Every structure is written in C-alpha cells, then in structure tokens.
PDB file of C-alpha atoms in Angstrom:
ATOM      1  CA  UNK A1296      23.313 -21.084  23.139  1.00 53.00           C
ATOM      2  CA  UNK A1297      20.276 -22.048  20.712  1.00 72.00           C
ATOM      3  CA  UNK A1298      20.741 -20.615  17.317  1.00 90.00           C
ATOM      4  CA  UNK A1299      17.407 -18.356  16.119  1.00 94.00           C
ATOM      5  CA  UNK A1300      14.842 -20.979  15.953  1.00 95.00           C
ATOM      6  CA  UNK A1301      11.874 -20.809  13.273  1.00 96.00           C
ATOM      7  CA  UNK A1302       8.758 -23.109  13.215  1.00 96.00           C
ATOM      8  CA  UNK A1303       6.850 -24.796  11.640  1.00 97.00           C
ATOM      9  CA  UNK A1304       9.363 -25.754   8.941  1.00 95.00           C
ATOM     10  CA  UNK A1305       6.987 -27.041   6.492  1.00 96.00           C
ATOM     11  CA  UNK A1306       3.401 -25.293   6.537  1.00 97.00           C
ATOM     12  CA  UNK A1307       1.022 -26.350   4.036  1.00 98.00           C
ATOM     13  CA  UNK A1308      -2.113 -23.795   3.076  1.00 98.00           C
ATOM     14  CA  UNK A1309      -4.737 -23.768   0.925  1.00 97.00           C
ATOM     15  CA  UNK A1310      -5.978 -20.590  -0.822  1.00 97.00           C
ATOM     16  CA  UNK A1311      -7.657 -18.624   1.071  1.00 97.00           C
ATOM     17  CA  UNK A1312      -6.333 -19.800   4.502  1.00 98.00           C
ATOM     18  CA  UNK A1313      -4.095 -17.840   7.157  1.00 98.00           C
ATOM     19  CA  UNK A1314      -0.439 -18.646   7.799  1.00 98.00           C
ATOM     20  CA  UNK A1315       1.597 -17.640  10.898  1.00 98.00           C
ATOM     21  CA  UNK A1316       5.081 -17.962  10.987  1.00 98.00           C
ATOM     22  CA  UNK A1317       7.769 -17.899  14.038  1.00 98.00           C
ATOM     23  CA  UNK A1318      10.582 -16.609  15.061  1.00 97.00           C
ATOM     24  CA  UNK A1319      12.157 -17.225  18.231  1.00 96.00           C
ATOM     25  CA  UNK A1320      15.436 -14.976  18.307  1.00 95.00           C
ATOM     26  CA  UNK A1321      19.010 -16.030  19.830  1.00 92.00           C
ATOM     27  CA  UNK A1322      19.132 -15.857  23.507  1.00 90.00           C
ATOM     28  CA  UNK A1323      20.088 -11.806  24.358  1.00 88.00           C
ATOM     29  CA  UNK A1324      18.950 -10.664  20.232  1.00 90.00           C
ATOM     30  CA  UNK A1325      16.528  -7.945  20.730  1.00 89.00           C
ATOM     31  CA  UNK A1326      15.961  -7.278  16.762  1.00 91.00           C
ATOM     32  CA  UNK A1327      14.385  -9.371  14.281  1.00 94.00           C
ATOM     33  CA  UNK A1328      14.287  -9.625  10.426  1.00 94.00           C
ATOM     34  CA  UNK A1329      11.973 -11.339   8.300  1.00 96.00           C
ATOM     35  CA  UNK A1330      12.990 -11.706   4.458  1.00 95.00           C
ATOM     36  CA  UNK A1331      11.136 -13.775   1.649  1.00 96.00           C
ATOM     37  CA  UNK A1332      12.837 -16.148  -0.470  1.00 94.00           C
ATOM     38  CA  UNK A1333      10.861 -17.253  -3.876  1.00 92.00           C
ATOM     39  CA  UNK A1334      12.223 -19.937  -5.644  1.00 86.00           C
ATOM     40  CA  UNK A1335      15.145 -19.810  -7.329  1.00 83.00           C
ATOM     41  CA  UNK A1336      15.573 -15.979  -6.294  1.00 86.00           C
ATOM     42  CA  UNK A1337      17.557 -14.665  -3.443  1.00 88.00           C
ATOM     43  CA  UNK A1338      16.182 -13.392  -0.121  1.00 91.00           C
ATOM     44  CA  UNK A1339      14.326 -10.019  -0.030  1.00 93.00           C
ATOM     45  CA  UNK A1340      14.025  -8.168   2.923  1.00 92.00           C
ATOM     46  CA  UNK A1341      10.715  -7.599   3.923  1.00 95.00           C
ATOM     47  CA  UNK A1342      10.373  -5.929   7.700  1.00 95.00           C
ATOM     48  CA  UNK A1343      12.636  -5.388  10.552  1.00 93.00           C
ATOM     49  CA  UNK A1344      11.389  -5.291  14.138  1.00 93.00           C
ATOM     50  CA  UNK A1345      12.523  -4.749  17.532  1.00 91.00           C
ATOM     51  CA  UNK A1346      10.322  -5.966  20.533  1.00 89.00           C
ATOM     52  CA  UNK A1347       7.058  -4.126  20.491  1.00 89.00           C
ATOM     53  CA  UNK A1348       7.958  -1.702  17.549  1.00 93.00           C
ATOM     54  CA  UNK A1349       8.407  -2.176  13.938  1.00 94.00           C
ATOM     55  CA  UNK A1350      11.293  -0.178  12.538  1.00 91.00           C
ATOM     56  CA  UNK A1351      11.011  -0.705   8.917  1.00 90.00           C
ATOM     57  CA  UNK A1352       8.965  -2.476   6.759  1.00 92.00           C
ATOM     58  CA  UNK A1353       9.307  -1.235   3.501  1.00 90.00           C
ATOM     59  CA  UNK A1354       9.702  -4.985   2.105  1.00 91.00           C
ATOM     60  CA  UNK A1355       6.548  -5.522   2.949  1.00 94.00           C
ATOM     61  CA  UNK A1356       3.497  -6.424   0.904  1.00 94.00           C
ATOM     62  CA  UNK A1357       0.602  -3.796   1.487  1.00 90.00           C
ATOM     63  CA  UNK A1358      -1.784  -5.930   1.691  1.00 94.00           C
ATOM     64  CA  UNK A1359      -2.312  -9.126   3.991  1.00 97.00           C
ATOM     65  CA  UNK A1360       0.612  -9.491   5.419  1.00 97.00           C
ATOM     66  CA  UNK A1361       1.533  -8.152   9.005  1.00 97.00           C
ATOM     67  CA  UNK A1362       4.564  -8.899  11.321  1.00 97.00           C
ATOM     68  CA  UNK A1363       5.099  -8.460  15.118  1.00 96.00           C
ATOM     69  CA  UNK A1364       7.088  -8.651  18.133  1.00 96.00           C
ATOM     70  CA  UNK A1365       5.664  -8.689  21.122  1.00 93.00           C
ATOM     71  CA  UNK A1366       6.997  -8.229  24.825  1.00 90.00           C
ATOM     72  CA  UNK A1367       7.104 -11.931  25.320  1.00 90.00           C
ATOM     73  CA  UNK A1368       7.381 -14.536  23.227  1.00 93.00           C
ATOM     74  CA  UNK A1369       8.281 -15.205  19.529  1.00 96.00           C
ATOM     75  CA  UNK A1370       7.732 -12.984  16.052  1.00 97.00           C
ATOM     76  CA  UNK A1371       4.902 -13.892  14.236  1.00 98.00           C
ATOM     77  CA  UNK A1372       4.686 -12.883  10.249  1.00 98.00           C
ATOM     78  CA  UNK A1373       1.077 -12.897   9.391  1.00 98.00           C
ATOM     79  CA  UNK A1374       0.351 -13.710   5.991  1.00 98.00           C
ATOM     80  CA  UNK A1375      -3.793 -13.458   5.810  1.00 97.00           C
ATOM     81  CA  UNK A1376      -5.997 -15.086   2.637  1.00 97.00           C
ATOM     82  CA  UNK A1377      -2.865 -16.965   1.457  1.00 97.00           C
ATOM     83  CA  UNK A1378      -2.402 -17.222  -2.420  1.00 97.00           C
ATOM     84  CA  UNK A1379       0.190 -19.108  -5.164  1.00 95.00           C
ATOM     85  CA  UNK A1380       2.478 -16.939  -5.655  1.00 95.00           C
ATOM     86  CA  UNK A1381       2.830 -16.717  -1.714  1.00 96.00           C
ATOM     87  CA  UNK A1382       4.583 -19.988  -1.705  1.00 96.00           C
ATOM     88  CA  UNK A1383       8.356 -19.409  -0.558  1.00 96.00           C
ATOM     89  CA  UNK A1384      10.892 -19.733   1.840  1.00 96.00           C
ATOM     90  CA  UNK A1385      10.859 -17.233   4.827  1.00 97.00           C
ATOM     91  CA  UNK A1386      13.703 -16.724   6.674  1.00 96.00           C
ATOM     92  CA  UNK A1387      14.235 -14.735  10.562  1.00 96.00           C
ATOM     93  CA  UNK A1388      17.140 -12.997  11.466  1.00 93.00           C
ATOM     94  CA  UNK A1389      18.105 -11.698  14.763  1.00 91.00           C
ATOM     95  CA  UNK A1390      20.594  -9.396  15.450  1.00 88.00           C
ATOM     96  CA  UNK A1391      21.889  -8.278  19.207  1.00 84.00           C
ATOM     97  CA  UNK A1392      21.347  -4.422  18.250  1.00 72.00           C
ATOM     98  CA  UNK A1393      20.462  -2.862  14.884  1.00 60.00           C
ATOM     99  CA  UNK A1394      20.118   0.821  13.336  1.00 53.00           C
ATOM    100  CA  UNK A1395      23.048   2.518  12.735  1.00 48.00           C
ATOM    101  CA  UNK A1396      25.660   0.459  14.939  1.00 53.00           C
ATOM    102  CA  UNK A1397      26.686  -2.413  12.675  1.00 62.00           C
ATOM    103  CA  UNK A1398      25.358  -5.821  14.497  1.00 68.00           C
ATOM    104  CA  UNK A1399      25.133  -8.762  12.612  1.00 78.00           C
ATOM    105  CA  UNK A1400      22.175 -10.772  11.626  1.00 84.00           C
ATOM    106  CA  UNK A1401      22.157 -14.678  12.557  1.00 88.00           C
ATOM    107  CA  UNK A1402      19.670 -16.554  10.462  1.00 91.00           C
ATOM    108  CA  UNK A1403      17.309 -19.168  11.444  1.00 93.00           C
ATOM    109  CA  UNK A1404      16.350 -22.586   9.306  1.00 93.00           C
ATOM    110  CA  UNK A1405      13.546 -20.730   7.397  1.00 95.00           C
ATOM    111  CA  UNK A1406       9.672 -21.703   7.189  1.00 97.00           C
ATOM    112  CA  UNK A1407       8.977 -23.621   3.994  1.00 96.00           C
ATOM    113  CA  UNK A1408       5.601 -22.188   2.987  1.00 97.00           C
ATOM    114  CA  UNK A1409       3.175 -24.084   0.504  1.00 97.00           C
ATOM    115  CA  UNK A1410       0.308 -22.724  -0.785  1.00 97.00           C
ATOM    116  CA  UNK A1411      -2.021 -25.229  -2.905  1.00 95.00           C
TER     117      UNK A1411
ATOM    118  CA  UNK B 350      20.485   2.089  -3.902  1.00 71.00           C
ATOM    119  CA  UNK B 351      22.321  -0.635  -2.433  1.00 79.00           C
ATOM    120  CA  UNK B 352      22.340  -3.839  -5.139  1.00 91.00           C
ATOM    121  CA  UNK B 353      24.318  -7.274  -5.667  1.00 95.00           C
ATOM    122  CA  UNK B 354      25.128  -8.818  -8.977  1.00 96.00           C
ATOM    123  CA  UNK B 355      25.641 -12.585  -9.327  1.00 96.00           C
ATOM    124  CA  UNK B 356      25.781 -13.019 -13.087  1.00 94.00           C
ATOM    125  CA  UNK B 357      25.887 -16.903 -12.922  1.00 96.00           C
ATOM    126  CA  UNK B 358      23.207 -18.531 -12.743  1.00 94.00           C
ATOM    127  CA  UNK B 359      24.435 -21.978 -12.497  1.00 96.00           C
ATOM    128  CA  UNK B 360      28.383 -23.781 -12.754  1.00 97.00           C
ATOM    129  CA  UNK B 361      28.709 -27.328 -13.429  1.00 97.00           C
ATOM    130  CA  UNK B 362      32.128 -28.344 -12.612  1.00 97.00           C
ATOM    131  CA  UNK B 363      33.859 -31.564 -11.982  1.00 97.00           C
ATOM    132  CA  UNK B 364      35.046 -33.051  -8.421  1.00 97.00           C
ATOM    133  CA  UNK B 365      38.751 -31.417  -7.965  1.00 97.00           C
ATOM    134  CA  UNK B 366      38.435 -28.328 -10.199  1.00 97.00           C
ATOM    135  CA  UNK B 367      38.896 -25.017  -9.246  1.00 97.00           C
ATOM    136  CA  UNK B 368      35.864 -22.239  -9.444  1.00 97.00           C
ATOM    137  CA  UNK B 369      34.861 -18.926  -8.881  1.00 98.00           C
ATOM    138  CA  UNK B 370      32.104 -17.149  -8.094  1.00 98.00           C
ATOM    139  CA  UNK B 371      31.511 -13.899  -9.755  1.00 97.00           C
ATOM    140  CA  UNK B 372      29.782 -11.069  -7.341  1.00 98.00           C
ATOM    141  CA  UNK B 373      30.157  -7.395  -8.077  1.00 98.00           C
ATOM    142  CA  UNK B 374      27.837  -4.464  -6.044  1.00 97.00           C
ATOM    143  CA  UNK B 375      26.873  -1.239  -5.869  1.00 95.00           C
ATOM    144  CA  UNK B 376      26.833   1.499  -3.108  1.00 93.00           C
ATOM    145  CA  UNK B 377      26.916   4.668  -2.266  1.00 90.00           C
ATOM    146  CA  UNK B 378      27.871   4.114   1.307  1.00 89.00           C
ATOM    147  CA  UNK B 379      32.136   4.378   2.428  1.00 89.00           C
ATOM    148  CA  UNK B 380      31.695   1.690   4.983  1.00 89.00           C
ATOM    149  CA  UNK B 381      29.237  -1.674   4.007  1.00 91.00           C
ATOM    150  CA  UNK B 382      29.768  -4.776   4.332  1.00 90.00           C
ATOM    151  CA  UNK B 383      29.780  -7.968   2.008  1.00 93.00           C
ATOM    152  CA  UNK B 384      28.815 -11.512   2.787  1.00 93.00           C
ATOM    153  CA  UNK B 385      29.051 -15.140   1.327  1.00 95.00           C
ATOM    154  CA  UNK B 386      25.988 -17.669   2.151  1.00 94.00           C
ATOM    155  CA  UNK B 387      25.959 -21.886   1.215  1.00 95.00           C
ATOM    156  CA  UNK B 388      22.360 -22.743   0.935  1.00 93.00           C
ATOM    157  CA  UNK B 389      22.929 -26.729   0.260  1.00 92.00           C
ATOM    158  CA  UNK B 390      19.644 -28.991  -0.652  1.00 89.00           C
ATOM    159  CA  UNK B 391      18.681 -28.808   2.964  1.00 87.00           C
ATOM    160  CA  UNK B 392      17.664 -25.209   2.588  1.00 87.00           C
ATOM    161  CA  UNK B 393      19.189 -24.069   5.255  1.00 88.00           C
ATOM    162  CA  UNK B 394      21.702 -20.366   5.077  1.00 90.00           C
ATOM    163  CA  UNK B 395      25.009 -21.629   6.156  1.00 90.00           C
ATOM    164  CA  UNK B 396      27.116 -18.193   6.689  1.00 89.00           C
ATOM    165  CA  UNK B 397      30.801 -18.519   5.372  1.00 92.00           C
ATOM    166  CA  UNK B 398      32.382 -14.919   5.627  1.00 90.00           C
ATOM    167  CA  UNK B 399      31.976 -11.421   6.333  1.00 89.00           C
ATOM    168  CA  UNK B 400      34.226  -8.623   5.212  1.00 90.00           C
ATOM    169  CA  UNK B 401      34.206  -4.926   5.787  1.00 88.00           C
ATOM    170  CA  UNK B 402      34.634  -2.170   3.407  1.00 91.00           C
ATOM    171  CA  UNK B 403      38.001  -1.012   5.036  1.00 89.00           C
ATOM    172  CA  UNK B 404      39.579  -4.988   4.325  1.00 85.00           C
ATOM    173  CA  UNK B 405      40.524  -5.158   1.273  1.00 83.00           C
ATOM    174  CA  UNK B 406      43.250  -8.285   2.352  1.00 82.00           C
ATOM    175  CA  UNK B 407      41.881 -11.264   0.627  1.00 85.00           C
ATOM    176  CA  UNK B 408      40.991 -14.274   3.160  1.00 85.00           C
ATOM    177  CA  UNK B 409      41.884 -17.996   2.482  1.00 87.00           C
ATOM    178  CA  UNK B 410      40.359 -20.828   5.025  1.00 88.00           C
ATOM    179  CA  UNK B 411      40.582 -23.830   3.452  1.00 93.00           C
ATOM    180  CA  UNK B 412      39.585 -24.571   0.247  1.00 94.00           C
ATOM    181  CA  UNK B 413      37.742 -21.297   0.240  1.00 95.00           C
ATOM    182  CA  UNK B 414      39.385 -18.131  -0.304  1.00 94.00           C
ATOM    183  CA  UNK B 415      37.713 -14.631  -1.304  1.00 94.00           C
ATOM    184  CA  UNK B 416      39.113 -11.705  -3.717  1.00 95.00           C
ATOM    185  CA  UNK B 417      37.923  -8.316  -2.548  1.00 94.00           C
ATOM    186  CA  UNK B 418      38.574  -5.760  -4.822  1.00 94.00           C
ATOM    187  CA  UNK B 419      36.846  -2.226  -4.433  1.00 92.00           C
ATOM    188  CA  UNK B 420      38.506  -0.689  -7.427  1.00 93.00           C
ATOM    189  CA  UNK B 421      35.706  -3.070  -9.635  1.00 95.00           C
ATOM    190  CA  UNK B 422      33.575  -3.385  -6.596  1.00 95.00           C
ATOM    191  CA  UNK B 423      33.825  -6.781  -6.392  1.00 96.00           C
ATOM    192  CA  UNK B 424      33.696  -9.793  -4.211  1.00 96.00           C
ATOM    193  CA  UNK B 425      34.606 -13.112  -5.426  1.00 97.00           C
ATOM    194  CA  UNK B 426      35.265 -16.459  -4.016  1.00 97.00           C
ATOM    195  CA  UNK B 427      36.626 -19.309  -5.016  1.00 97.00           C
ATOM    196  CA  UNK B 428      36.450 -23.391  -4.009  1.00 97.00           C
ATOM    197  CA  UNK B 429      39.731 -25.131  -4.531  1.00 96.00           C
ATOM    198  CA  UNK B 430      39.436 -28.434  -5.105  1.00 97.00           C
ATOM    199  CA  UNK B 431      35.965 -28.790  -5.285  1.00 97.00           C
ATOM    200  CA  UNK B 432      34.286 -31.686  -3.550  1.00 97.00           C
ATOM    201  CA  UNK B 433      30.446 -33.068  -4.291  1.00 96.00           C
ATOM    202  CA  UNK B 434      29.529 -31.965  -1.100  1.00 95.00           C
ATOM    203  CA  UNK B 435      30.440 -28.006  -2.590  1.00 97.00           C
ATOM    204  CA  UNK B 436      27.026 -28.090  -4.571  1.00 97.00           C
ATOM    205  CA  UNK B 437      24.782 -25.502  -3.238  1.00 97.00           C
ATOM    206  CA  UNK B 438      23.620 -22.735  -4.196  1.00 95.00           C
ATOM    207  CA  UNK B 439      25.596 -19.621  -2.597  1.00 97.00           C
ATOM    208  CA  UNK B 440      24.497 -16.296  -1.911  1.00 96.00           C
ATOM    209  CA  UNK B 441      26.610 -13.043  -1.802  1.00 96.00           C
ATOM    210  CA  UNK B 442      25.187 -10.157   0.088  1.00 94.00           C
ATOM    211  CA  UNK B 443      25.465  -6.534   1.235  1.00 93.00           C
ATOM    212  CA  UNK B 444      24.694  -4.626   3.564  1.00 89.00           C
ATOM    213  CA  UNK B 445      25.522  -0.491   4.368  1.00 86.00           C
ATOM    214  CA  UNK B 446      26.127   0.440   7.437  1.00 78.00           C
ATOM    215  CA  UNK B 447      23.470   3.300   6.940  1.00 74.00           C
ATOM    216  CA  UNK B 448      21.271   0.841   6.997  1.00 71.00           C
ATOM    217  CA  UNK B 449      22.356  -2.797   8.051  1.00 67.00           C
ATOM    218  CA  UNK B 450      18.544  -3.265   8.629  1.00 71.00           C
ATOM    219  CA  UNK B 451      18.267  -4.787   4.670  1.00 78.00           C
ATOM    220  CA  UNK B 452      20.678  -6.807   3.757  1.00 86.00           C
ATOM    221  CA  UNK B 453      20.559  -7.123  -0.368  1.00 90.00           C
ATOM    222  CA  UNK B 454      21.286 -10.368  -1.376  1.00 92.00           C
ATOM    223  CA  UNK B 455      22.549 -11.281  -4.928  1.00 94.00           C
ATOM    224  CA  UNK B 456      20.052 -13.786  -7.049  1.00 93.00           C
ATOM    225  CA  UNK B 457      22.380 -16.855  -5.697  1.00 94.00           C
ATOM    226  CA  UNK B 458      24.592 -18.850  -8.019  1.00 96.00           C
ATOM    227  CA  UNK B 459      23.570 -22.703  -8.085  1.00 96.00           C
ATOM    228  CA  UNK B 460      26.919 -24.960  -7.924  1.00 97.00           C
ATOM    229  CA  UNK B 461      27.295 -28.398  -9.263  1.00 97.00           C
ATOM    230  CA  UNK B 462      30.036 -30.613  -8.597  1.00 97.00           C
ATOM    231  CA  UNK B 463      30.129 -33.551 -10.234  1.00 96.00           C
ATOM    232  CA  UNK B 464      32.263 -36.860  -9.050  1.00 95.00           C
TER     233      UNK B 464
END
C-alpha cells in the first residue's frame, strides 16, 4: 500500500510565476491536509480538505493561494504570483476520516518549493 | 488555543550520550493527543510515536523512550545511547480531538550527534 505520495519534490519558480503542488492520498484516505514548513520553523497548518469540499482553511493565506480536491485525481495547492518569502517546504497529509472522530494523519515526502 | 513548546533550539551531544528533548503544551481539550516526528537531512517526517491523553504509562522502544507527564503538561523523549545517525531535527506535536484537523507542531529541536 503506497504511502501519500507528493510531487514534484523540488519545484523551482521565479517571481511572479504559478506553482501547483500534489497530493496523491493513501489508497482508501478520503481527507487531505496541506501544512507549510518555512525554514527552520515547524509545520503550520494551512487547509484541510475532503474530496470536493474544503473543511477548513483558516491556515491559509488570503491572498493567492487556493487548494482543492477534486472527485478524481490528486490535491492541488495553488500558490499564484509566487514571491520570496513563499519559499518552503509543503507537506500533505491524508487521513482515512477526519472531524471529530480521531483518525490519524500519514504524511507524504513534502514539495521543496524555491522561489528565486 | 492549542500550542507546543520546544524550548531547544539545538543539542550538540556526543556519540553514546544520553539526551532529552524538552516539549511541554497547552490545551484546553480532556482528550488530545501528542506526537514525536524525526525530520533527518533528507527532509522527509519520519513519525516515531503517538500517545493519547488518557496514557500517561511512559513507552520505551529501543533507544527511545518518552515521559508523559500531564501534571506539567509535558512530553519528553529521550535517545539512549545516541548514535550519528540520531541527528535530525525532531518535531513534537498536538493535536485535540475537537479538532484533529490542525495538528500544532512545536518549532522542532535540531539534534547533533557527534562521533
């Protein structure tokens, strides 16, 4: 049974540019979690979805970023008109259920993102 | 509000020593849950324990072994022995079972272990 599976690994943008980021869940994991990790800080939770709906995203910038989960296929975390201090490592989780019933959250390799 | 302390930045230690790992919390929630991460060089979160609110019995595997203590809502863990392959930089984290959606992580504590 694959693990949660996250590409690219490495992703190099310039200013300005879009990055997309994915998430391809353990086999039978229905939720997915997307936190940020900035160097030398720990990981911050940034949105939490289940497939089609996103539950809570109140880790999440305002502006330019955007996450979903569609029906088929992986979660993408849009991060539009990329700048500096956008540079970090961002990890998915996927969990079997979520909300109130305790279920818990396997984490995938992380995307390495580098803005120049 | 849920939040995890790691007040060590970094340890230096030398191959065979004994450390700890300081992590104490805060909650408001009766039943959460605490976790221990290894992030080596690689980058990669390597999970290494779980523990509920309502297990306070500490856990050994290994060289490893974890101190619970809610009375100083704490969480510690500890590397007997430590080996060069022990440097990382290791995460403790909570989460409530209110919410189990966020899971707070501590500001990691970067290990050295020096032959």
């Amino acid at each position: 049974n694959a693990g949660v599976m996250q590409n690219p690994r490495h992703l190099v943008r310039r200013r300005g540019q879009e990055a997309r980021l994915r998430c391809s869940p353990m086999k039978g994991h229905s939720h997915v979690y997307w936190y940020r990790q900035l160097p030398e800080e720990g990981l911050k939770f940034m949105v939490y979805l289940q497939k089609e709906n996103i539950i809570d995203e109140s880790g999440m910038p305002k502006e330019r970023f955007s996450a979903e989960f569609p029906k088929e296929g992986p979660s993408i975390l849009r991060i539009q008109q990329v700048v500096r201090g956008d540079s970090a490592a961002y990890f998915c989780a996927s969990s079997l259920a979520g909300g109130l019933t305790y279920n818990e959250q396997f984490f995938g390799p992380g995307t390495r993102l580098t803005v120049l | 509000a849920q939040k995890v302390t790691q007040a060590q930045t970094e340890i230096s230690v030398v191959e065979k020593e004994d450390v700890t790992l300081d992590c104490v919390y805060e909650t408001r929630d009766t039943t959460y849950y605490l976790f221990w991460y290894k992030q080596p060089p690689s980058g990669e979160l390597v999970f290494l324990i779980r523990r509920n609110s309502f297990d306070e019995q500490n856990e050994i595997s290994g060289r490893y072994s974890w101190n619970f203590q809610k009375s100083t809502s704490s969480f510690n863990f500890t590397i007997t022995a430590s080996q060069v392959v022990d440097s990382a930089v290791y995460f403790c984290a909570l989460s409530e079972a209110r919410n189990n959606n966020d899971m707070r992580f501590g500001a990691g504590t970067r290990l050295t272990v020096k032959p």
